[in-house]
XYZ file of C-alpha atoms in Angstrom:
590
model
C -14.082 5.828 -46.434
C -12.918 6.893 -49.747
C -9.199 5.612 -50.255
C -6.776 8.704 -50.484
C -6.946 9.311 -54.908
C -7.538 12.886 -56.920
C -11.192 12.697 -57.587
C -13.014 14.867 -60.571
C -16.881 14.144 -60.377
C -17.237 13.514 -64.530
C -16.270 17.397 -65.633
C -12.665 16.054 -67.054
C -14.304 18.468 -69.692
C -13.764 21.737 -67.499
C -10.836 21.609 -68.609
C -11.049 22.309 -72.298
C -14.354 24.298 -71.632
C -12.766 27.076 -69.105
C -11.656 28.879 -71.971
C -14.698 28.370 -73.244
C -16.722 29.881 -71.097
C -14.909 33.112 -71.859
C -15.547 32.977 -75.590
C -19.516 32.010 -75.076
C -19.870 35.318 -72.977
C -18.763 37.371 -75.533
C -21.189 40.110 -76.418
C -21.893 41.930 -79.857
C -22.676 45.637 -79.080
C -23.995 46.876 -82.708
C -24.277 50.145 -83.742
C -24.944 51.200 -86.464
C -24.187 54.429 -88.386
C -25.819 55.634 -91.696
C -23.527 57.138 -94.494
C -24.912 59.630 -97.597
C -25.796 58.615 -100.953
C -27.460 60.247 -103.967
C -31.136 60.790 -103.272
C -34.016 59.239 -105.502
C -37.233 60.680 -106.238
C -40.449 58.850 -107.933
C -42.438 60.838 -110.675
C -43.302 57.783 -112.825
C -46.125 56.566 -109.781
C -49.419 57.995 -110.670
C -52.017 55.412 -108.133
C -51.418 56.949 -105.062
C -47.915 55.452 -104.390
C -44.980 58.236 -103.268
C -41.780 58.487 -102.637
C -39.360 61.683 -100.780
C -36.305 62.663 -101.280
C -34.168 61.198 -98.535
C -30.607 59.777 -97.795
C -30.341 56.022 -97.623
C -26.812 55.071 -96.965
C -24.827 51.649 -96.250
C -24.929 50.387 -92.645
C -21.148 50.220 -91.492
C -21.257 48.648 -87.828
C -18.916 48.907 -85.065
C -18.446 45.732 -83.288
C -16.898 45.615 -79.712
C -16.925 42.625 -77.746
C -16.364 42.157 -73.627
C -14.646 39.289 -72.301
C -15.974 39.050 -68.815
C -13.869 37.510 -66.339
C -15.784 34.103 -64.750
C -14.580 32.598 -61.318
C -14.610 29.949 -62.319
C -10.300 27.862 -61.747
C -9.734 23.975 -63.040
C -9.473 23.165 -59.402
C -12.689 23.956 -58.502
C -13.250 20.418 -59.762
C -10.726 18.359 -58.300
C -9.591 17.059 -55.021
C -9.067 14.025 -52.745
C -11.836 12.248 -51.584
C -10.032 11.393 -48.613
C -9.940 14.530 -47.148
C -13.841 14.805 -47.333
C -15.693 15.800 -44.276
C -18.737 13.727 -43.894
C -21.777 16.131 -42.950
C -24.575 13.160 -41.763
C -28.504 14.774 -41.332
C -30.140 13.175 -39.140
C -34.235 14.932 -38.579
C -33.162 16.852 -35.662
C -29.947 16.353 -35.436
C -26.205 16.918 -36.922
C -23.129 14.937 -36.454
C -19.384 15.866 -38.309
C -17.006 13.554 -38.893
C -13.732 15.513 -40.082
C -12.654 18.991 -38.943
C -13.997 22.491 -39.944
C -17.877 22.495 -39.140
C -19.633 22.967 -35.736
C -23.016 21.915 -35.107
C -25.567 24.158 -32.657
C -28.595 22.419 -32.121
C -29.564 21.755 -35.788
C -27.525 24.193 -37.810
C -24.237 23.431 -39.343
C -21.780 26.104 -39.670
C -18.644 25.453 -42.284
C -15.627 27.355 -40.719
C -12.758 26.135 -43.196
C -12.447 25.597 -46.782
C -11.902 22.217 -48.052
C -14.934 19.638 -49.025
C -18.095 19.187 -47.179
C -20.341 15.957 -48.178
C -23.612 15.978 -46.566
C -26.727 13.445 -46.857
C -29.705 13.441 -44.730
C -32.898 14.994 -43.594
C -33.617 18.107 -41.523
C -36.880 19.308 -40.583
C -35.838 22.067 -39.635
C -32.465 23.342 -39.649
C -29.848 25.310 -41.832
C -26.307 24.984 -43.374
C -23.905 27.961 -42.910
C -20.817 28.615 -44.625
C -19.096 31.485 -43.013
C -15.409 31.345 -43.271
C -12.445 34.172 -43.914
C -10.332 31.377 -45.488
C -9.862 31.934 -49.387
C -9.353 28.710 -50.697
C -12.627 26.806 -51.969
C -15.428 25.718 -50.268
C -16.756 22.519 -51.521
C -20.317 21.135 -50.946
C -21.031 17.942 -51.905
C -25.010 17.373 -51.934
C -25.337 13.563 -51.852
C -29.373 13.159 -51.203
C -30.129 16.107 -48.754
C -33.540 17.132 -47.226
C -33.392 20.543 -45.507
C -36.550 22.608 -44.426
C -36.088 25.974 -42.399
C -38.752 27.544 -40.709
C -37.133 31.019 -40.204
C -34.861 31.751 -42.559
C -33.020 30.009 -45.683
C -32.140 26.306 -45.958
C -28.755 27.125 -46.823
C -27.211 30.544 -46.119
C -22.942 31.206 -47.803
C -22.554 34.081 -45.566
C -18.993 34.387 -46.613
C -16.851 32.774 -48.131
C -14.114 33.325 -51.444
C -15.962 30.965 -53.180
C -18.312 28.037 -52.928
C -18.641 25.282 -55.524
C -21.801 22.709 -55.192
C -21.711 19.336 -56.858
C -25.002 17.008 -57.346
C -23.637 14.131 -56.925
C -24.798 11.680 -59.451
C -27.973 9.637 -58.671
C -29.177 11.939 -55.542
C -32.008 13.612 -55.620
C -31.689 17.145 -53.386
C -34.134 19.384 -51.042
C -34.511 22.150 -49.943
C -37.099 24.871 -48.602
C -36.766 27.817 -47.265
C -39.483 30.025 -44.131
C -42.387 31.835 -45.466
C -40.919 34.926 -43.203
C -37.511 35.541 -42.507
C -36.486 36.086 -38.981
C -33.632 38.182 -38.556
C -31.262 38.912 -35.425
C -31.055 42.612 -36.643
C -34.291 44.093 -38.031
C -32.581 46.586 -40.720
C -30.635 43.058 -42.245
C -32.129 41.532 -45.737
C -29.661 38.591 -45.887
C -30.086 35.819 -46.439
C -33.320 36.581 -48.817
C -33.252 33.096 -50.822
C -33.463 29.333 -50.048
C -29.791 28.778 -51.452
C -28.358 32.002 -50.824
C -24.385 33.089 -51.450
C -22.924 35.874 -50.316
C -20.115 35.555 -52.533
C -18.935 33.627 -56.118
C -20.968 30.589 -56.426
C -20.544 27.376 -58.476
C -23.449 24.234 -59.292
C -22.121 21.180 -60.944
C -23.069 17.613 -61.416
C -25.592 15.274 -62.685
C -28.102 15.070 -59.548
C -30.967 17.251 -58.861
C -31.999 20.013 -56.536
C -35.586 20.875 -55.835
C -35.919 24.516 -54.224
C -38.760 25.488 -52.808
C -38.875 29.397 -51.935
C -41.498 30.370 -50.138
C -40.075 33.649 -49.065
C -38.360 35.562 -52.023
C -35.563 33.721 -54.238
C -34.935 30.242 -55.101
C -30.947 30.303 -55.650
C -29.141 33.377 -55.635
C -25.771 34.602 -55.269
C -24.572 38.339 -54.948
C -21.454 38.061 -56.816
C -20.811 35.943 -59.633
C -23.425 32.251 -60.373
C -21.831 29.857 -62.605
C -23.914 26.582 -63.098
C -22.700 23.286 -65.274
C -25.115 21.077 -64.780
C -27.673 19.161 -62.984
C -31.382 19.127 -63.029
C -32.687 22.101 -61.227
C -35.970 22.543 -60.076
C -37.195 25.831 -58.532
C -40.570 27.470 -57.333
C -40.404 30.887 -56.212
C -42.120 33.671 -54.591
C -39.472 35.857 -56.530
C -36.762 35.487 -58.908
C -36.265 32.084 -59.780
C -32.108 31.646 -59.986
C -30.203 34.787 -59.426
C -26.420 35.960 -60.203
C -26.228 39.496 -59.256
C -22.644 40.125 -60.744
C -23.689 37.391 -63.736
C -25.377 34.115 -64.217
C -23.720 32.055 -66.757
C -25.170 28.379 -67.640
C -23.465 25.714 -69.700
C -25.430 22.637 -69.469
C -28.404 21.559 -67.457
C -32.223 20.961 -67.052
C -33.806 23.860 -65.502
C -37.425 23.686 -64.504
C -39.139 27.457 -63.379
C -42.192 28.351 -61.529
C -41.928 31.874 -60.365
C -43.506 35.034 -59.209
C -40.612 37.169 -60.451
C -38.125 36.848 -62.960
C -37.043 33.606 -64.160
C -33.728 33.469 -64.647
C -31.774 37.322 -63.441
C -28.911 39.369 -63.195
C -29.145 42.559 -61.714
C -26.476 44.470 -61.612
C -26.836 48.012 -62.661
C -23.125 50.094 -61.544
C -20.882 48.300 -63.628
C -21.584 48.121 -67.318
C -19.309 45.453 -67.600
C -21.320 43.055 -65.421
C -25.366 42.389 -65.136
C -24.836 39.897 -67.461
C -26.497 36.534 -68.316
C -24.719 34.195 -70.561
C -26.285 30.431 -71.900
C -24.036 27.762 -73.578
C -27.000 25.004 -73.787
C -29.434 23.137 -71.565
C -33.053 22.522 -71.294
C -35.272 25.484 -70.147
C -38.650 25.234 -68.726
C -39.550 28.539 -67.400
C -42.805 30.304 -66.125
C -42.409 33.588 -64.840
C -46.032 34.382 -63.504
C -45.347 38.284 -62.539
C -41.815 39.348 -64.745
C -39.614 38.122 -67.043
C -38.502 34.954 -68.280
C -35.199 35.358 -68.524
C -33.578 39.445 -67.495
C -30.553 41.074 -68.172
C -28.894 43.926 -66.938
C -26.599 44.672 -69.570
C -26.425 41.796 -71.753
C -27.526 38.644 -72.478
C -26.336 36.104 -74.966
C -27.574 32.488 -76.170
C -25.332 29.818 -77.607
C -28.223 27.061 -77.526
C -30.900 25.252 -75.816
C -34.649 24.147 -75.252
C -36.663 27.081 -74.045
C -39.639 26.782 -73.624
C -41.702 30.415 -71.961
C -44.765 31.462 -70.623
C -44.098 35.083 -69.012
C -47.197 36.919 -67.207
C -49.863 34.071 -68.166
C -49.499 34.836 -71.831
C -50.083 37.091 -74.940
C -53.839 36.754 -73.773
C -53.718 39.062 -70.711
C -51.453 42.250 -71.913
C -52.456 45.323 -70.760
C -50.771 49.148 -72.031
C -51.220 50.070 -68.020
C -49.595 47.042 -66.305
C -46.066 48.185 -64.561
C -44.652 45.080 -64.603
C -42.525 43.924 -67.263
C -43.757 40.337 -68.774
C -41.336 39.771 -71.240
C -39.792 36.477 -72.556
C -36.247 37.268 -73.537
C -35.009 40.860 -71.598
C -31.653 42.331 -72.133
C -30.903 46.104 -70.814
C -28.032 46.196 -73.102
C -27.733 43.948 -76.120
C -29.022 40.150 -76.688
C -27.606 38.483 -79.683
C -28.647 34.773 -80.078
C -26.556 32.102 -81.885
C -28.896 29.360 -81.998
C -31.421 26.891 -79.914
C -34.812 26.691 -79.885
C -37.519 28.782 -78.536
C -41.315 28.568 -77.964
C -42.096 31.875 -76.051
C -45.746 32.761 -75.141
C -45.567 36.535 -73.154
C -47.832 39.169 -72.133
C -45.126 41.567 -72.829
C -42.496 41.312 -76.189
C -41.479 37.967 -76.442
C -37.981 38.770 -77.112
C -36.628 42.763 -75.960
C -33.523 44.778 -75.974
C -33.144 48.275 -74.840
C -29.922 48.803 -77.318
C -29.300 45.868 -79.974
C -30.509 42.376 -80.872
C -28.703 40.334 -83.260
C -29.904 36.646 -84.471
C -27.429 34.166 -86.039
C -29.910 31.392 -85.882
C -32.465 29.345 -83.663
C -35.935 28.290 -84.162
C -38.439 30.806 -82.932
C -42.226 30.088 -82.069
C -43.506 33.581 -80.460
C -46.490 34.295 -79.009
C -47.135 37.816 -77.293
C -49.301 40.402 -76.175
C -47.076 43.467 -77.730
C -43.655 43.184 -80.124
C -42.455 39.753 -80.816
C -39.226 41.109 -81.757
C -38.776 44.795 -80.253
C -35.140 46.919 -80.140
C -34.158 50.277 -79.094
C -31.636 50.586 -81.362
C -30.870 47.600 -84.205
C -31.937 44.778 -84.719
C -30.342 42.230 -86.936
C -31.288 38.492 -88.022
C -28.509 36.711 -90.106
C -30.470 33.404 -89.722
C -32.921 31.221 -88.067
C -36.628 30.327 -88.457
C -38.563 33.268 -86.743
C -42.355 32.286 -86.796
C -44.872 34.937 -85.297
C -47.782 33.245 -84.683
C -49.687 36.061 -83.058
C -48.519 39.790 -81.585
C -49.167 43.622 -81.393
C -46.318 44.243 -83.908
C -44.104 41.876 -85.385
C -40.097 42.915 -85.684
C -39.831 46.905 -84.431
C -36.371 48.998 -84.321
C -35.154 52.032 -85.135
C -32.345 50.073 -87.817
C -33.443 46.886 -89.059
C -31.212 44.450 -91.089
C -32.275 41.157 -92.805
C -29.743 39.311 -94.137
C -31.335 35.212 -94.013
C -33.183 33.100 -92.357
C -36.868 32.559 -92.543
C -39.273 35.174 -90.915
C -43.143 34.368 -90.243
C -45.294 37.174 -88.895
C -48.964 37.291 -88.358
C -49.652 40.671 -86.861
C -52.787 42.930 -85.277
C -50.798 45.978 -86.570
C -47.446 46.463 -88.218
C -45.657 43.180 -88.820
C -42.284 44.853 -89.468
C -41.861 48.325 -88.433
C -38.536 50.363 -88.689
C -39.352 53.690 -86.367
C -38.367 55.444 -83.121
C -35.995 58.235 -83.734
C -37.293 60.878 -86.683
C -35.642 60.871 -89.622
C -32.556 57.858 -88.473
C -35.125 54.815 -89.353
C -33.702 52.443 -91.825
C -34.680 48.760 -93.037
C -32.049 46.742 -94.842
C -33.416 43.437 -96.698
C -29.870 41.312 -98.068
C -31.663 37.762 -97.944
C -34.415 35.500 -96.073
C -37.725 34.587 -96.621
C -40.176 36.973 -95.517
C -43.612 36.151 -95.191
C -46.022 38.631 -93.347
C -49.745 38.561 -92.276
C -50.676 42.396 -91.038
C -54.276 43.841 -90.042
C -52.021 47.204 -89.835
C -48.710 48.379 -92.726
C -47.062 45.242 -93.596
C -43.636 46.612 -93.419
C -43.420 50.172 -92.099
C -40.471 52.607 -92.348
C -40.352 55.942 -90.955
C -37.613 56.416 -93.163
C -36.043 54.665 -95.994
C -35.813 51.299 -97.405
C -33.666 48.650 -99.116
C -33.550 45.526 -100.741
C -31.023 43.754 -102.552
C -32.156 40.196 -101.869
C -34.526 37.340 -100.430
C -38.098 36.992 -101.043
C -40.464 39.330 -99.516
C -44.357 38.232 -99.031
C -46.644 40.708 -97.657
C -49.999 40.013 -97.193
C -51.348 43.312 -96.221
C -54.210 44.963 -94.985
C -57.749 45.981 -96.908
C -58.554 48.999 -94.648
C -57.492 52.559 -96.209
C -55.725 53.870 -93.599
C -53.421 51.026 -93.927
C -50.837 49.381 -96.444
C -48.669 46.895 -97.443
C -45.792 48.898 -98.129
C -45.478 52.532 -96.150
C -42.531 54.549 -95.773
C -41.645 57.993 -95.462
C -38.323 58.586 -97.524
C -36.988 56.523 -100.230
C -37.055 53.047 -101.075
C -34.308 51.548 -103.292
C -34.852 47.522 -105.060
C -32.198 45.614 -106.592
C -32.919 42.527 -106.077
C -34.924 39.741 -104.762
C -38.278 39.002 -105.097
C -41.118 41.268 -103.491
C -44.873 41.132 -103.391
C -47.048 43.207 -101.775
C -51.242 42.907 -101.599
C -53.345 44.955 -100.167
C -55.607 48.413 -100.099
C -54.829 50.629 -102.800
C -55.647 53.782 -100.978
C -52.069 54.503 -99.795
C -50.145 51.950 -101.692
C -46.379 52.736 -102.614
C -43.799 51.136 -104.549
C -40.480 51.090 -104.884
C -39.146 54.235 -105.786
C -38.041 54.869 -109.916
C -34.249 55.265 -109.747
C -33.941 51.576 -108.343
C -32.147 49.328 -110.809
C -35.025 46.473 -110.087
C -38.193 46.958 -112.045
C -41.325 47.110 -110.413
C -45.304 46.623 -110.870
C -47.767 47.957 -109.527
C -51.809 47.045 -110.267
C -54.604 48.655 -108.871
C -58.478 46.546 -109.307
C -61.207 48.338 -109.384
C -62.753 45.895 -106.900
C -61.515 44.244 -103.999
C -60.310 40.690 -105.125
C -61.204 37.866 -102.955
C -58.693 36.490 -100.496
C -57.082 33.340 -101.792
C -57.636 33.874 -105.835
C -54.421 32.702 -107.685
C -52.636 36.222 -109.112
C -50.295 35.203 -111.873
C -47.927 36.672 -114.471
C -46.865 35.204 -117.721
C -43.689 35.947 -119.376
C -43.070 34.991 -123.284
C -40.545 32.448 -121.919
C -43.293 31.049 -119.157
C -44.603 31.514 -115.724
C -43.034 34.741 -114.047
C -45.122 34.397 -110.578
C -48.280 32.810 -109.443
C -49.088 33.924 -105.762
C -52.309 33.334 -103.708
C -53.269 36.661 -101.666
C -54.162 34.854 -98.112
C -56.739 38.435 -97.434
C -58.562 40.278 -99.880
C -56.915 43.077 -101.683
C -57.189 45.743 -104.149
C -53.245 46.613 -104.951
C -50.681 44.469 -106.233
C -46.988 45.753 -106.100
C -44.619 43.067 -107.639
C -40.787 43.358 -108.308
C -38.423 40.611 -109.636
C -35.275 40.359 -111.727
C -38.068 38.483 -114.147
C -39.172 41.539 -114.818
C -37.506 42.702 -118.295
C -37.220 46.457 -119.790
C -38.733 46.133 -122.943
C -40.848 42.719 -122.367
C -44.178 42.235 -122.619
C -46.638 39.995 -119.910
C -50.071 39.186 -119.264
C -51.467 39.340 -115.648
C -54.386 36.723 -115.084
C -56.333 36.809 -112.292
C -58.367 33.364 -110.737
C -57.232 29.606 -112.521
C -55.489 26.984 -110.137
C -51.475 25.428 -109.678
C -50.253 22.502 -109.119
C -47.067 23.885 -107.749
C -46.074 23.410 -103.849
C -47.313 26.318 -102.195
C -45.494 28.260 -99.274
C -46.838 31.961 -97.931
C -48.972 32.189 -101.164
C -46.247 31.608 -103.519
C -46.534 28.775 -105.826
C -43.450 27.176 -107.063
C -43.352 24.695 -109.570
C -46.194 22.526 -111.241
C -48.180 24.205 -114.012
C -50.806 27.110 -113.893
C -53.870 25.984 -115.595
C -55.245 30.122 -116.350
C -58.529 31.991 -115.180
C -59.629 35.266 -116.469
C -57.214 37.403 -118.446
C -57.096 40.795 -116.653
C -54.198 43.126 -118.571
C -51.511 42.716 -120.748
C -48.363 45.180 -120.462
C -44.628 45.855 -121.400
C -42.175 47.291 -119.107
C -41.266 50.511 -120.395
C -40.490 51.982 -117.268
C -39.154 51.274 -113.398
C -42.151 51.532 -112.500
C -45.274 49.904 -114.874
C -48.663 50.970 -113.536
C -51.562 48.690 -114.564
C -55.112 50.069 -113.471
């Protein structure tokens, strides 16, 4: 026996991190309003580019935050190993040494709180808590093997709170019925292997395998707080569930289920339905639903994800009524780093309100939107890269302001729409590269850039363009350029303070020949359309009121080449195609 000593199982960090857990579950609810500002109107564009008369205003944002309250207390963590009652498994049998658990036949039932360590095998057999007491119940899985043929392996039927450690080097069972048999017919509970009735805690460095053959892996109906461990779970349903929340700090999580992967559910308190992620490892397959589900809101510190949600961007289908999405938030879902490899049938990362990205790296795969939001959608920073979708980024408000954004797209790679008239794309910063069979960037609305480099390698077909929007679109800065059809090309409009360029071939030039500019003081741009295109819209600071440049068309680089931009090296030239000055905001060269 343990000699009488205050025991914490390696989470001496709890300590410093219970505050913590508060400040990772904070959530950024972004809304953003549009102010008035003077209108501009294009009259200078005579090659099919236009421009209306619109507002485009700043974005001022309201930020709130929620501080959700966790169960989590210091002393869930700490106690005397000599008052441990030893729970011994035994195949078909169940012996107790210590006080507050009966055995029947080969079910334990936990009566008292205090701490409960259990080892051993049960073919087939159960572990109850059901106690009034509010104190803690502590479970202490030190190499368990539980199987149930009628109902869940282990069933918290009530209790104020449970905490579970995985004990270090034990490896942990447990399976659940295929079919639930209950003693009243109209009952649903238990309806997972690991199933809590009330708050429920998962520490330690051990692992648990669930195997739940019925419905849910692990789920709790309050509050599921996990620290640690590695967690394996295959599921008929949901994979782990918190009703109330699901917050995770640390851990390796592997996910095989027919539901959601990781879920909270709760839909009549605004303040709760929440999922919240410090860090861990993340291998999730969600066969039928979503990765990872939110409620209300759902918010990523960092980790290794790594998604496949409804077999894949392969088998999306407009008529399915399941949701297949990687990353699902009912509210908001802001993400402050990690990384993410996310193939989905559905979008790859949704929010019905907001989505706001501080960072991460992003590999996204999906059947629909890669990025989609109801309402904004804001990236700060990060590496986004789009390797295939329906539409790339897609919100009513959009705001760039960094990062580095990849998107190769069967229609619109970024698209600002939903409500008439209130759509709105911001560009501060970031590199922008996009690859679109449909617009390139799309804005029922109106546009504007004061920053980053912009790459758009747009669409041939008429119907189509690299640049469409409906209002007004205001450049100061940065670097844009835009190939594609010339049917419906558009600039920016002529009251920005950025000049702009716009040429229009009488042929269709061949994907990949070099386009380049040449200034009196050197190279102004050499870029390498990826698909053939007829219209060229270029705007850059380079670009000098009174100065005259040469466009050549063809020749090679020796500069390092990223998104068909060619930095650096020398431009040896091809064919000279048109010389101009800027006399104008807007030079047209046809």
């Amino acid at each position: 026996m343990p000699t009488m000593e205050s025991v914490n199982h390696g989470l001496k960090s709890c300590r410093s991190t219970h505050s913590r857990t508060f400040f990772i579950a904070l959530f950024l609810l972004v809304l953003f309003t549009m102010g008035a500002c003077s209108s501009d109107s294009d009259s200078t564009n005579t090659s099919g580019s236009s421009e209306n008369t619109d507002n485009n205003g700043d974005q001022p944002s309201t930020t709130e935050t929620i501080e959700p309250d966790s169960h989590e207390d210091e002393s869930d963590y700490t106690w005397d190993s000599a008052d441990e009652v030893l729970i011994s498994l035994d195949t078909t049998s169940i012996s107790v040494n210590g006080a507050g658990a009966t055995v029947s036949d080969t079910r334990v039932t936990i009566e008292s709180a205090g701490t409960y360590r259990l080892s051993g095998t049960l073919g087939d057999g159960q572990i109850t808590v059901d106690t009034d007491d509010k104190e803690v119940v502590r479970l202490i899985f030190d190499g368990i093997n539980i199987a149930n043929s009628t109902s869940a392996a282990v069933n918290i039927a009530s209790a104020e709170k449970t905490v579970i450690l995985l004990e270090q080097g034990s490896d942990n069972f447990i399976s659940d019925a295929l079919s639930y048999v209950y003693d009243d017919p109209e009952e649903d509970e238990p309806n997972a292997a690991l199933f809590s009735d009330d708050d429920l805690t998962i520490f330690g460095t051990g692992s648990l395998t669930v195997n739940a053959r019925y419905n849910d892996g692990i789920a709790s109906k309050d509050g599921l707080l996990i620290k640690g461990g590695t967690i394996n779970v295959t599921a008929e349903d949901d994979g782990i569930r918190g009703k109330d929340y699901l917050i995770i700090e640390n851990g390796n999580f592997t996910i095989n289920s027919n539901g959601d992967g990781l879920k909270s559910d709760e839909d009549e308190d605004a303040e709760l339905g929440y999922i919240s992620i410090a860090g861990g490892s993340f291998d999730i397959t969600a066969n039928q639903g979503d990765a990872i589900q939110a409620e209300t809101n759902l918010q990523i510190e960092d980790g290794e994800f790594t998604i496949l949600a409804g077999d894949g961007h392969t088998l999306y289908t407009e008529t399915d009524p399941d949701s297949k999405k990687g990353l699902k938030a009912g509210a908001n879902l802001f993400i402050e780093g990690g990384s993410f490899s996310i193939d989905a049938a559905d979008d790859a990362v949704h929010s019905n309100n907001g989505i706001t990205i501080d960072g991460g790296t992003f590999e996204l795969a999906t059947g629909d939107d890669a990025m989609h939001a109801d309402g904004a959608l804001e990236v700060n920073d990060g590496s986004i890269d789009i390797d295939t979708c329906y539409e790339g980024l897609e919100a009513v408000t959009m705001t760039l302001n960094g990062g580095t954004i990849t998107v190769s797209s069967n229609d619109d790679a970024i698209n600002a729409a939903g409500d008439a008239g209130e759509n709105r794309l911001y560009i501060h910063g970031g590199d922008i590269t996009v690859y679109a069979e449909g617009d390139g960037i799309d804005v029922n609305g109106a546009m504007e850039m004061t920053g980053g480099t912009v790459l758009v390698h747009g669409p041939i077909t008429s119907f189509n363009a690299a640049l469409d929007y409906d209002a007004t679109f205001s450049i100061s800065g940065g670097l844009l350029i835009a190939a594609g059809s010339s049917r419906m090309a558009q600039t920016p409009g002529s009251s920005s303070s950025q000049n702009s360029l716009e040429v229009t071939f009488g042929t269709d030039q061949a994907a990949g020949q070099l386009f380049h500019i040449q200034g009196s003081g050197g190279e102004i741009v050499t870029f390498a359309p990826a698909k053939a295109y007829r219209s060229l819209v270029f705007s850059s600071p380079e670009l000098h009121s009174g100065s005259s440049y040469s466009i050549y068309t063809g020749g090679s680089s020796t500069g390092t080449e990223a998104g068909g931009l060619y930095e650096g090296g020398s431009y040896s030239p091809g064919s000279l195609y048109a010389d101009f000055t800027v006399n104008n905001t807007i030079t047209v060269v046809d």
